Short mmCIF file of C-alpha atoms and ligand atoms in Angstrom, two decimals:
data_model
loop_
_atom_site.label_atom_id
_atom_site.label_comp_id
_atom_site.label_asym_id
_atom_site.label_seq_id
_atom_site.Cartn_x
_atom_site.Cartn_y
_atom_site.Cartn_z
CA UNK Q 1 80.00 -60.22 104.49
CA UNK Q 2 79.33 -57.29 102.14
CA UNK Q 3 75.89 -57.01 100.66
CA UNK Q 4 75.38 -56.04 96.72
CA UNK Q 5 72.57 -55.18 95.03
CA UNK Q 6 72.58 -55.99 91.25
CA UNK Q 7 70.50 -54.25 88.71
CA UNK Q 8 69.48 -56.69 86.17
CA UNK Q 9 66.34 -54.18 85.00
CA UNK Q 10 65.24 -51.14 85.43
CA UNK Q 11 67.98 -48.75 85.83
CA UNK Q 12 69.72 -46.89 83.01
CA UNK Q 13 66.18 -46.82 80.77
CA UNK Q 14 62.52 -46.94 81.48
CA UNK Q 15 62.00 -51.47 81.92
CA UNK Q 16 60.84 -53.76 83.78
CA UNK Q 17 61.67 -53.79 87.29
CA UNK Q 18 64.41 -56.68 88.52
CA UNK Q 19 66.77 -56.18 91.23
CA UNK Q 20 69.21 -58.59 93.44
CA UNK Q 21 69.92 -58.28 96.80
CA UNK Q 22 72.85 -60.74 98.28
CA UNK Q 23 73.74 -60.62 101.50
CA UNK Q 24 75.02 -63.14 103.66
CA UNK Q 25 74.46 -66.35 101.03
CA UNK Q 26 70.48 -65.15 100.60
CA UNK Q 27 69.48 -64.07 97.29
CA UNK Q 28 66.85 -62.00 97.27
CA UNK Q 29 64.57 -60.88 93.85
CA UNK Q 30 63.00 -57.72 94.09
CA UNK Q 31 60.12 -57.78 91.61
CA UNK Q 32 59.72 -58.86 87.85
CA UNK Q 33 57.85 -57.21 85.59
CA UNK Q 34 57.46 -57.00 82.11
CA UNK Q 35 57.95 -54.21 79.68
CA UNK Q 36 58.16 -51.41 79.00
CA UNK Q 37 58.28 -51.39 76.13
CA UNK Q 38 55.70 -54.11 75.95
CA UNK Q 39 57.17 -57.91 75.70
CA UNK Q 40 60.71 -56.69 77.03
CA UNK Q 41 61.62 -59.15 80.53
CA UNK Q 42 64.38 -59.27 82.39
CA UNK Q 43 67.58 -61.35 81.49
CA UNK Q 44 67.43 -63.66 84.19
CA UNK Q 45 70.25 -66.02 82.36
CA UNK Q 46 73.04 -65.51 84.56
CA UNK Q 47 71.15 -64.77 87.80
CA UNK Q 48 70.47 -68.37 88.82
CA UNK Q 49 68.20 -69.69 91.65
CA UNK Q 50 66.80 -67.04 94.30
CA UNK Q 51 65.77 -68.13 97.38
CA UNK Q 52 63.01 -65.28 97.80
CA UNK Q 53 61.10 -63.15 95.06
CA UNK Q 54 59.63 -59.71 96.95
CA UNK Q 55 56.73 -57.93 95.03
CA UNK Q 56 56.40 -54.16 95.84
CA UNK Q 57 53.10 -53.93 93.90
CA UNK Q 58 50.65 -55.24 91.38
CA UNK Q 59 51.49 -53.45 88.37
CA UNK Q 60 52.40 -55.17 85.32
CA UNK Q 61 56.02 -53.79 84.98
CA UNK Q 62 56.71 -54.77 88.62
CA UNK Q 63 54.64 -58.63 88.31
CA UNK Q 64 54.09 -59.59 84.19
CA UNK Q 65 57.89 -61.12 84.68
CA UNK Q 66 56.59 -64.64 86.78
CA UNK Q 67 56.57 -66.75 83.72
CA UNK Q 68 60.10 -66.45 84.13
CA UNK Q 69 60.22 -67.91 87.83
CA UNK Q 70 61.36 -71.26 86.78
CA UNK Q 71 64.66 -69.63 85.70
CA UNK Q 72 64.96 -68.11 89.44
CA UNK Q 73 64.17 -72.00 90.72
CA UNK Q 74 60.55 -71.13 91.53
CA UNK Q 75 61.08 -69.26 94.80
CA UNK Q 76 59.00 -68.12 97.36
CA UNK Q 77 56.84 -65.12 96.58
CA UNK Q 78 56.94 -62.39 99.15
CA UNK Q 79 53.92 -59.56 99.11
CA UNK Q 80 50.92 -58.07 100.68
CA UNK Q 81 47.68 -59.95 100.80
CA UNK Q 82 45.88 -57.57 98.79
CA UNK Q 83 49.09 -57.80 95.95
CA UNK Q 84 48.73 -61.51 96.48
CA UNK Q 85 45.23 -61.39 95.35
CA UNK Q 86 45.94 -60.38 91.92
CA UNK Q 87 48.55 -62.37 90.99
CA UNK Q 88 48.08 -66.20 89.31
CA UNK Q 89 46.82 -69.03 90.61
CA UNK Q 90 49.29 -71.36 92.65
CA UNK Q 91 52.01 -69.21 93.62
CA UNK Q 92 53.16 -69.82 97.08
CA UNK Q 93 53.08 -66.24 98.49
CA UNK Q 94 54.08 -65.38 101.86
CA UNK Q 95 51.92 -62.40 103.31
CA UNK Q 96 54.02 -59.04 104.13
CA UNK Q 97 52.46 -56.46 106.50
CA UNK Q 98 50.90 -53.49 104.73
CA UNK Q 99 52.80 -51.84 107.78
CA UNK Q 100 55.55 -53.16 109.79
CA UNK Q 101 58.14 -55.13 110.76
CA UNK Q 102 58.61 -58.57 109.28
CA UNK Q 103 61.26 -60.75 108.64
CA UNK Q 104 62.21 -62.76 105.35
CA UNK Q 105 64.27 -65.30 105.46
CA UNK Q 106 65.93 -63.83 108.71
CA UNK Q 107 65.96 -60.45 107.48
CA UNK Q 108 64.19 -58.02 109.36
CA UNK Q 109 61.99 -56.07 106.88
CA UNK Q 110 59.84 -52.91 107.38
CA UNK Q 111 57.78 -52.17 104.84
CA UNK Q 112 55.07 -48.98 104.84
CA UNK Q 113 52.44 -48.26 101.90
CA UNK Q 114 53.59 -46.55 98.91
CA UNK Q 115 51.03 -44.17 98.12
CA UNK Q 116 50.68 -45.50 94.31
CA UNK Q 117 48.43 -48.63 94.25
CA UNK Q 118 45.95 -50.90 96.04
CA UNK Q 119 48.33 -53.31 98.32
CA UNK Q 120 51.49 -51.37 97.25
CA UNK Q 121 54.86 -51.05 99.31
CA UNK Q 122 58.18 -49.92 99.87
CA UNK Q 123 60.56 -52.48 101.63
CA UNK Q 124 64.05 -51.43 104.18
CA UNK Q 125 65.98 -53.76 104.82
CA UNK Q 126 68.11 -54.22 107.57
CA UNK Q 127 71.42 -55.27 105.71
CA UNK Q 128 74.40 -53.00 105.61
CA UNK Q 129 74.32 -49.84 106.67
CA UNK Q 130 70.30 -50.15 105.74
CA UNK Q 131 68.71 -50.55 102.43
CA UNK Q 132 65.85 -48.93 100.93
CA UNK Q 133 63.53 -50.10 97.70
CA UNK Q 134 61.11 -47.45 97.20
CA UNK Q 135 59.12 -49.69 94.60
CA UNK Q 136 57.17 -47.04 92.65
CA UNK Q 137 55.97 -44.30 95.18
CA UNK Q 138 53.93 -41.26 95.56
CA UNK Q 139 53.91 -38.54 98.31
CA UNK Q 140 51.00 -36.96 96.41
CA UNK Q 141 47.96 -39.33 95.99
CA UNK Q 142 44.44 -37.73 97.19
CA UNK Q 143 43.33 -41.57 97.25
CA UNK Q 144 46.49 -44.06 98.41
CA UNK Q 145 48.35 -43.12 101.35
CA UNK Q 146 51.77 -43.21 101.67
CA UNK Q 147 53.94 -43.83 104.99
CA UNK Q 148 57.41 -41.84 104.54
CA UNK Q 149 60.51 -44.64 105.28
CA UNK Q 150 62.20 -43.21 108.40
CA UNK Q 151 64.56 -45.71 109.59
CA UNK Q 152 68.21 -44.83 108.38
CA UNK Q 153 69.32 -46.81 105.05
CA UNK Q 154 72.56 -45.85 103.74
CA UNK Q 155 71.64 -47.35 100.03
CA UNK Q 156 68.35 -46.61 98.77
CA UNK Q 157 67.06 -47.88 95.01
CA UNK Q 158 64.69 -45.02 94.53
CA UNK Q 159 61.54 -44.65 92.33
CA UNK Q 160 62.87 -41.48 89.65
CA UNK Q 161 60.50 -42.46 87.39
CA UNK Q 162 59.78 -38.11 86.66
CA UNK Q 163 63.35 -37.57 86.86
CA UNK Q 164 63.94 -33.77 87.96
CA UNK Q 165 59.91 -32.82 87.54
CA UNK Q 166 58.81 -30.65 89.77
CA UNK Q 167 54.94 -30.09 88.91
CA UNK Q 168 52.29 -30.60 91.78
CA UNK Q 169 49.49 -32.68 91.55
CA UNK Q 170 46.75 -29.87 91.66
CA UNK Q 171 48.61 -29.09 88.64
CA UNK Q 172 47.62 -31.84 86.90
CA UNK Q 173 44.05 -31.21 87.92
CA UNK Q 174 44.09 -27.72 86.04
CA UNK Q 175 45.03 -29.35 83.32
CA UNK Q 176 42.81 -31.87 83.20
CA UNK Q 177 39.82 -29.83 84.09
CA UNK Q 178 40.18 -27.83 80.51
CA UNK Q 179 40.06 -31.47 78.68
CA UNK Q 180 37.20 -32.24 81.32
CA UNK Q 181 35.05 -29.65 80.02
CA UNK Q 182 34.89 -30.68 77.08
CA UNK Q 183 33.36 -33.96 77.22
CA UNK Q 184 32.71 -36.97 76.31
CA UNK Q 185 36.02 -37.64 77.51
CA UNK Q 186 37.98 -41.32 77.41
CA UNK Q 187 40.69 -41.36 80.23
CA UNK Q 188 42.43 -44.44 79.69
CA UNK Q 189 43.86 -44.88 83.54
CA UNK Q 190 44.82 -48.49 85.38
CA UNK Q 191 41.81 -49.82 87.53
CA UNK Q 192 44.72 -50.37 90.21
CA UNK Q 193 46.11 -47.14 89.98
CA UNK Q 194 45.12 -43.80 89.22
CA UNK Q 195 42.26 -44.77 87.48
CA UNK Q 196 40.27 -44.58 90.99
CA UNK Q 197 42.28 -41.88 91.81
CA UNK Q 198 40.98 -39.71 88.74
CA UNK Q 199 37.62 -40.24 89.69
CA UNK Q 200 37.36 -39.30 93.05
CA UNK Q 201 39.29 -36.09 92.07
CA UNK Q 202 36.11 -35.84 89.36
CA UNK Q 203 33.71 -36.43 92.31
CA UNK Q 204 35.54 -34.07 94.47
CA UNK Q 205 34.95 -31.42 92.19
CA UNK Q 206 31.40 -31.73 91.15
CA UNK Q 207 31.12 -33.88 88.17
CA UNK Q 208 28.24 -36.87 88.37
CA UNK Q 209 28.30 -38.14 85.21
CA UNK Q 210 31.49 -40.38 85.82
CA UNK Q 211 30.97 -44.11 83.88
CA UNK Q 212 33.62 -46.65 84.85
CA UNK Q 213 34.78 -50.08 83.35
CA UNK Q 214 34.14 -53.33 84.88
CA UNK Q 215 37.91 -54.01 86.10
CA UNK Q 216 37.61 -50.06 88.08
CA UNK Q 217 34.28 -50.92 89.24
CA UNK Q 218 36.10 -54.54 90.90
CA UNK Q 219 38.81 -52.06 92.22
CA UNK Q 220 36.68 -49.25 93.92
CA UNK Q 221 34.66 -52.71 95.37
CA UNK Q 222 37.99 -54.17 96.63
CA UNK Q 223 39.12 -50.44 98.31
CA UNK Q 224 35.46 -50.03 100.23
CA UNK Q 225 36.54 -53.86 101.62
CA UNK Q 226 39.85 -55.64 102.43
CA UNK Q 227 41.14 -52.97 100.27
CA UNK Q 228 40.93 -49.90 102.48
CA UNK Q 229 43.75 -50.10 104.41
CA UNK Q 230 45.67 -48.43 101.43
CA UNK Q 231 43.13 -45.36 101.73
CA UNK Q 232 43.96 -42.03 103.08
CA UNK Q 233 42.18 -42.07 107.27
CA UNK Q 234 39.04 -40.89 107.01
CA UNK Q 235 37.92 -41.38 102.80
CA UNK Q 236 36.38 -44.64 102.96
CA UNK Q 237 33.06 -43.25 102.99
CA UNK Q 238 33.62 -40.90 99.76
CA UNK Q 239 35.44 -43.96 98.12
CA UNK Q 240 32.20 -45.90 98.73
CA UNK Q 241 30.12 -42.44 97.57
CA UNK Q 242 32.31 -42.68 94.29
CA UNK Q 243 30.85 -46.68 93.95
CA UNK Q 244 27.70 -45.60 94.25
CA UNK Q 245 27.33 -42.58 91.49
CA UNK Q 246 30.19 -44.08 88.99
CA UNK Q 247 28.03 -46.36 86.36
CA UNK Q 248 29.08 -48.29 83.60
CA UNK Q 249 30.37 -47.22 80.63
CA UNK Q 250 27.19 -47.65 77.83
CA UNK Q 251 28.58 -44.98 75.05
CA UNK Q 252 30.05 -42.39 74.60
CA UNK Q 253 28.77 -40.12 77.78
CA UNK Q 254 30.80 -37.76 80.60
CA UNK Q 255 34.19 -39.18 81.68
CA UNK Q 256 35.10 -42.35 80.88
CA UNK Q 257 37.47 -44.25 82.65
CA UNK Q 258 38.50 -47.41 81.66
CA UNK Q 259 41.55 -49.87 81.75
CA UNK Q 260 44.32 -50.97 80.37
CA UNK Q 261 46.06 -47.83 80.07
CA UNK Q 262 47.71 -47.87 76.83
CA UNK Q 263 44.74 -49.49 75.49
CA UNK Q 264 46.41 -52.72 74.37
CA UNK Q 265 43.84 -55.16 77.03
CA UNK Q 266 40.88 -54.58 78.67
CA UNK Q 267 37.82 -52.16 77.95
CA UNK Q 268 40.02 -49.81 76.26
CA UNK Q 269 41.11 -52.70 73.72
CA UNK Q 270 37.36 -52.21 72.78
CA UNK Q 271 36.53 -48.22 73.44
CA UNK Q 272 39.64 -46.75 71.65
CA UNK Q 273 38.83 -48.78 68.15
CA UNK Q 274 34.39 -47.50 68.61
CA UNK Q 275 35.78 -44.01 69.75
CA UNK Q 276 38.87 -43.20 67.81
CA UNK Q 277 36.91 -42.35 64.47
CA UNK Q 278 33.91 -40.10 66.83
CA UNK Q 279 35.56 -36.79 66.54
CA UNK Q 280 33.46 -35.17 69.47
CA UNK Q 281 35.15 -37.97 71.98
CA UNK Q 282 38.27 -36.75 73.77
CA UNK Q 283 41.07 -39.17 74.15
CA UNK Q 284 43.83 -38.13 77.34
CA UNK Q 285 46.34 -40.17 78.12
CA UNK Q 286 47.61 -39.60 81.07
CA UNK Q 287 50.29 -42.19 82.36
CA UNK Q 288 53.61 -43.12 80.19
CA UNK Q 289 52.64 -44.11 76.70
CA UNK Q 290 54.46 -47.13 76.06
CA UNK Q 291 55.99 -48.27 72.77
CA UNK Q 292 53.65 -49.88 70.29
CA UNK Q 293 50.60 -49.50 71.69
CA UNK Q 294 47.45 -47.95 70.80
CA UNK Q 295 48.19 -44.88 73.43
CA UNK Q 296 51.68 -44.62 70.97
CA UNK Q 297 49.58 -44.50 67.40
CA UNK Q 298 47.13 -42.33 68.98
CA UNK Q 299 48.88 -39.79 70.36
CA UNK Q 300 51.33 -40.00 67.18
CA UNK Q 301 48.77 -38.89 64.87
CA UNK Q 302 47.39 -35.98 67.09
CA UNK Q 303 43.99 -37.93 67.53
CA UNK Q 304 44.76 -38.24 71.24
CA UNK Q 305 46.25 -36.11 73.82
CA UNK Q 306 49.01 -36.46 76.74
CA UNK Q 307 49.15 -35.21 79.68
CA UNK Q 308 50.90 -36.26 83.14
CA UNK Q 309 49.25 -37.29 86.17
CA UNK Q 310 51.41 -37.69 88.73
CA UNK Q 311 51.70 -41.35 90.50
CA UNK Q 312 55.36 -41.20 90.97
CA UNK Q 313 57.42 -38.60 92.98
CA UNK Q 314 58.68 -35.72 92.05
CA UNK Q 315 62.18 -34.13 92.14
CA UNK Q 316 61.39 -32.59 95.73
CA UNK Q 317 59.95 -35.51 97.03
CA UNK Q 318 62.91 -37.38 96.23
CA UNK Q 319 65.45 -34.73 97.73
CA UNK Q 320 63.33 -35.21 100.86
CA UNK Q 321 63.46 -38.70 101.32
CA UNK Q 322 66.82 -38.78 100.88
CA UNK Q 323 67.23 -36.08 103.70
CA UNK Q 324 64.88 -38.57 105.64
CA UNK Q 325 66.73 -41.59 105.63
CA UNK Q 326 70.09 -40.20 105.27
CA UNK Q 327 70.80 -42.31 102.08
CA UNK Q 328 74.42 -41.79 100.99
CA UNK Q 329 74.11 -43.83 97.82
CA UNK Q 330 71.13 -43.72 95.63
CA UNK Q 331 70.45 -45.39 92.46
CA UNK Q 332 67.41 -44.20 90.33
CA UNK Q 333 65.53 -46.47 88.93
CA UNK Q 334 62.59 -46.31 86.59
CA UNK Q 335 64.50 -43.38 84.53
CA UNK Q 336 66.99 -42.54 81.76
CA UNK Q 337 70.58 -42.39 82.41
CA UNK Q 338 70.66 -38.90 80.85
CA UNK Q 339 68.81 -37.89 84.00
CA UNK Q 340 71.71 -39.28 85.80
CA UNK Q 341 73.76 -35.27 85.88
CA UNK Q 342 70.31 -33.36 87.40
CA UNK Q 343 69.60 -35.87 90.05
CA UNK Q 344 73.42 -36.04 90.79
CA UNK Q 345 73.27 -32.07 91.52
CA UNK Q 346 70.47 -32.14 93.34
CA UNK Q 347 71.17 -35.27 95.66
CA UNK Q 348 74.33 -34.29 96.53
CA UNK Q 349 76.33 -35.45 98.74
CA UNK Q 350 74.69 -38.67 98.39
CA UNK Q 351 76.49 -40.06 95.72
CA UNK Q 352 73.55 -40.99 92.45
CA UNK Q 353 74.57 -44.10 90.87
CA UNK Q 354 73.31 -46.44 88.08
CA UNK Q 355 76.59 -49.48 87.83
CA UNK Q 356 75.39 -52.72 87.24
CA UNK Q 357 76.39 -53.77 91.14
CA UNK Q 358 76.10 -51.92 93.94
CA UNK Q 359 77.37 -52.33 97.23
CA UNK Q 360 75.09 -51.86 100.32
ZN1 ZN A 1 53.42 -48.89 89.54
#
């Protein structure tokens, strides 16, 4: 029987993540996040029951979808311990190997870490001529390591979150050394993401006076622990370095880094509103700004700046996975379909696709 994958979010436009795999009468979810923009879920009308819900990572537009579960028939939750740690109470989550070969339900899974989060992973699947869900990935990370997929998968849903950008990370550092420089400095920056990340790149290159929020100070806790198994070989001991000399945030001093990103929850719910009207305080933003949110107003009115730091691949990462696994059909995810022409050109021959079902 053929396998399909359905796209029910997070293809076409930047949205919450919500895929389908069918194959062989199992229906398998492949995360369920919420927003962007902020509030937005996926239709799950039509989709009916699931038998198994697989979580790539613990970001909210990947996970903020589970109120929805009932509507799926309350399925099994598939994901890696450390994932599994964040998400609600009561959920009945099967453990997947950071690393490895695993089977759900019959289905022989690898799955290898993502380079983008605590926990994070991409999944192949051994349906079809293969199939690959990058999840969101980075090749780049100075923190979270990242296994390149090997094993052949004819279909791949890819993370094209940059669409054809082609900037390196030590980029990014360049240009976040001139805002840097000029503290006191707010980085708004996820706790499970490159909020860590940021740091250690501050540590790296000198800088002490590094003040943290509570939920970053959990995280860099969590990756000296259980958490380290996400870490680049051989870091553990600067990540645990970084603990030690990051202190909290007590006014406006040095860098600040603090959650959420887009300062609707969190510490920055608090900093942005003390900050915003202290002129010598630097706002960055440095992750997608998302619809109605403070990171949107601020950067609107010039008060704040943008600038990118990578956490998802770019263009030539992309062209070499694709090499890698000899995909022949890819569908982006995570960007807009006017990208759809440039990654088309430079995929090719795999064919780039974004229909609503695809078959694997
Ligand atoms: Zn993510």
């Amino acid at each position: 029987m053929q396998a399909s994958l359905r796209l029910i979010s997070g293809v076409g436009k930047k949205g919450p993540a919500c895929f389908l795999v069918e194959t062989d009468g199992k229906r398998l979810m492949l995360d369920l996040g919420e927003g962007p923009p902020p509030g937005c879920l996926p239709n799950l009308d039509d989709v009916g029951p699931v038998d198994a819900l697989i979580i790539s990572h613990g970001h909210w537009d990947h996970t903020g979808g589970l109120g929805l579960l009932p509507k799926a028939g309350n399925p099994p939750i598939y994901a890696t311990e450390i994932v599994a740690a964040a998400l609600p109470d009561g959920l009945a989550v099967e453990f997947l190997p950071i690393r490895g070969q695993s089977e759900v339900l019959g289905i022989a899974v690898e799955t290898g870490r993502n380079g983008h989060a605590p926990g994070g992973i991409w999944v192949h699947f051994d349906i079809g001529g293969g199939f690959l869900y990058t999840g969101d990935y980075s090749t780049e990370s100075i923190l979270y390591a990242y296994d390149p997929p090997k094993r052949a998968a004819a279909t791949a849903l890819i993370d094209c979150s940059y669409g054809d950008y082609q900037k390196p990370l030590a980029d990014c550092w360049t240009e976040l050394a001139g805002f840097v420089a000029k503290r006191p400095l707010l980085l708004p920056a996820p706790a499970n993401g490159r909020g860590p990340e940021i740091a250690l790149e501050l540590m790296r290159h000198g800088f002490r006076d590094i003040f943290i929020d509570d939920a970053t100070t959990k995280a860099l806790r969590q990756l000296c622990n259980g958490g380290a198994v996400s870490l680049h070989v051989g870091i553990a001991g600067e990540v645990e370095r970084l603990a030690e000399i990051a202190r909290p945030i007590d006014g406006p001093h040095g860098v600040m880094l603090a959650g959420s990103a887009d300062g609707t929850s969190g510490a920055t719910a608090r900093l942005l509103p003390q900050f915003e009207d202290v002129s010598q305080v630097g706002i960055v933003f440095t992750g997608y700004v998302n619809p109605t949110t403070p990171a949107e107003r601020l950067s609107k009115s010039g008060r704040a700046q943008r600038m990118r730091w990578n956490v998802h691949p770019r263009l030539s990462d992309t062209v070499a996975l694709v090499r890698d696994i000899k995909a022949r059909t890819i569908v982006p995810a995570f960007c807009d379909r006017s990208q759809l022409g440039a990654l088309a050109a430079a995929l090719a021959p795999a064919r780039v696709i974004m229909d609503d079902v695809v078959p694997i």
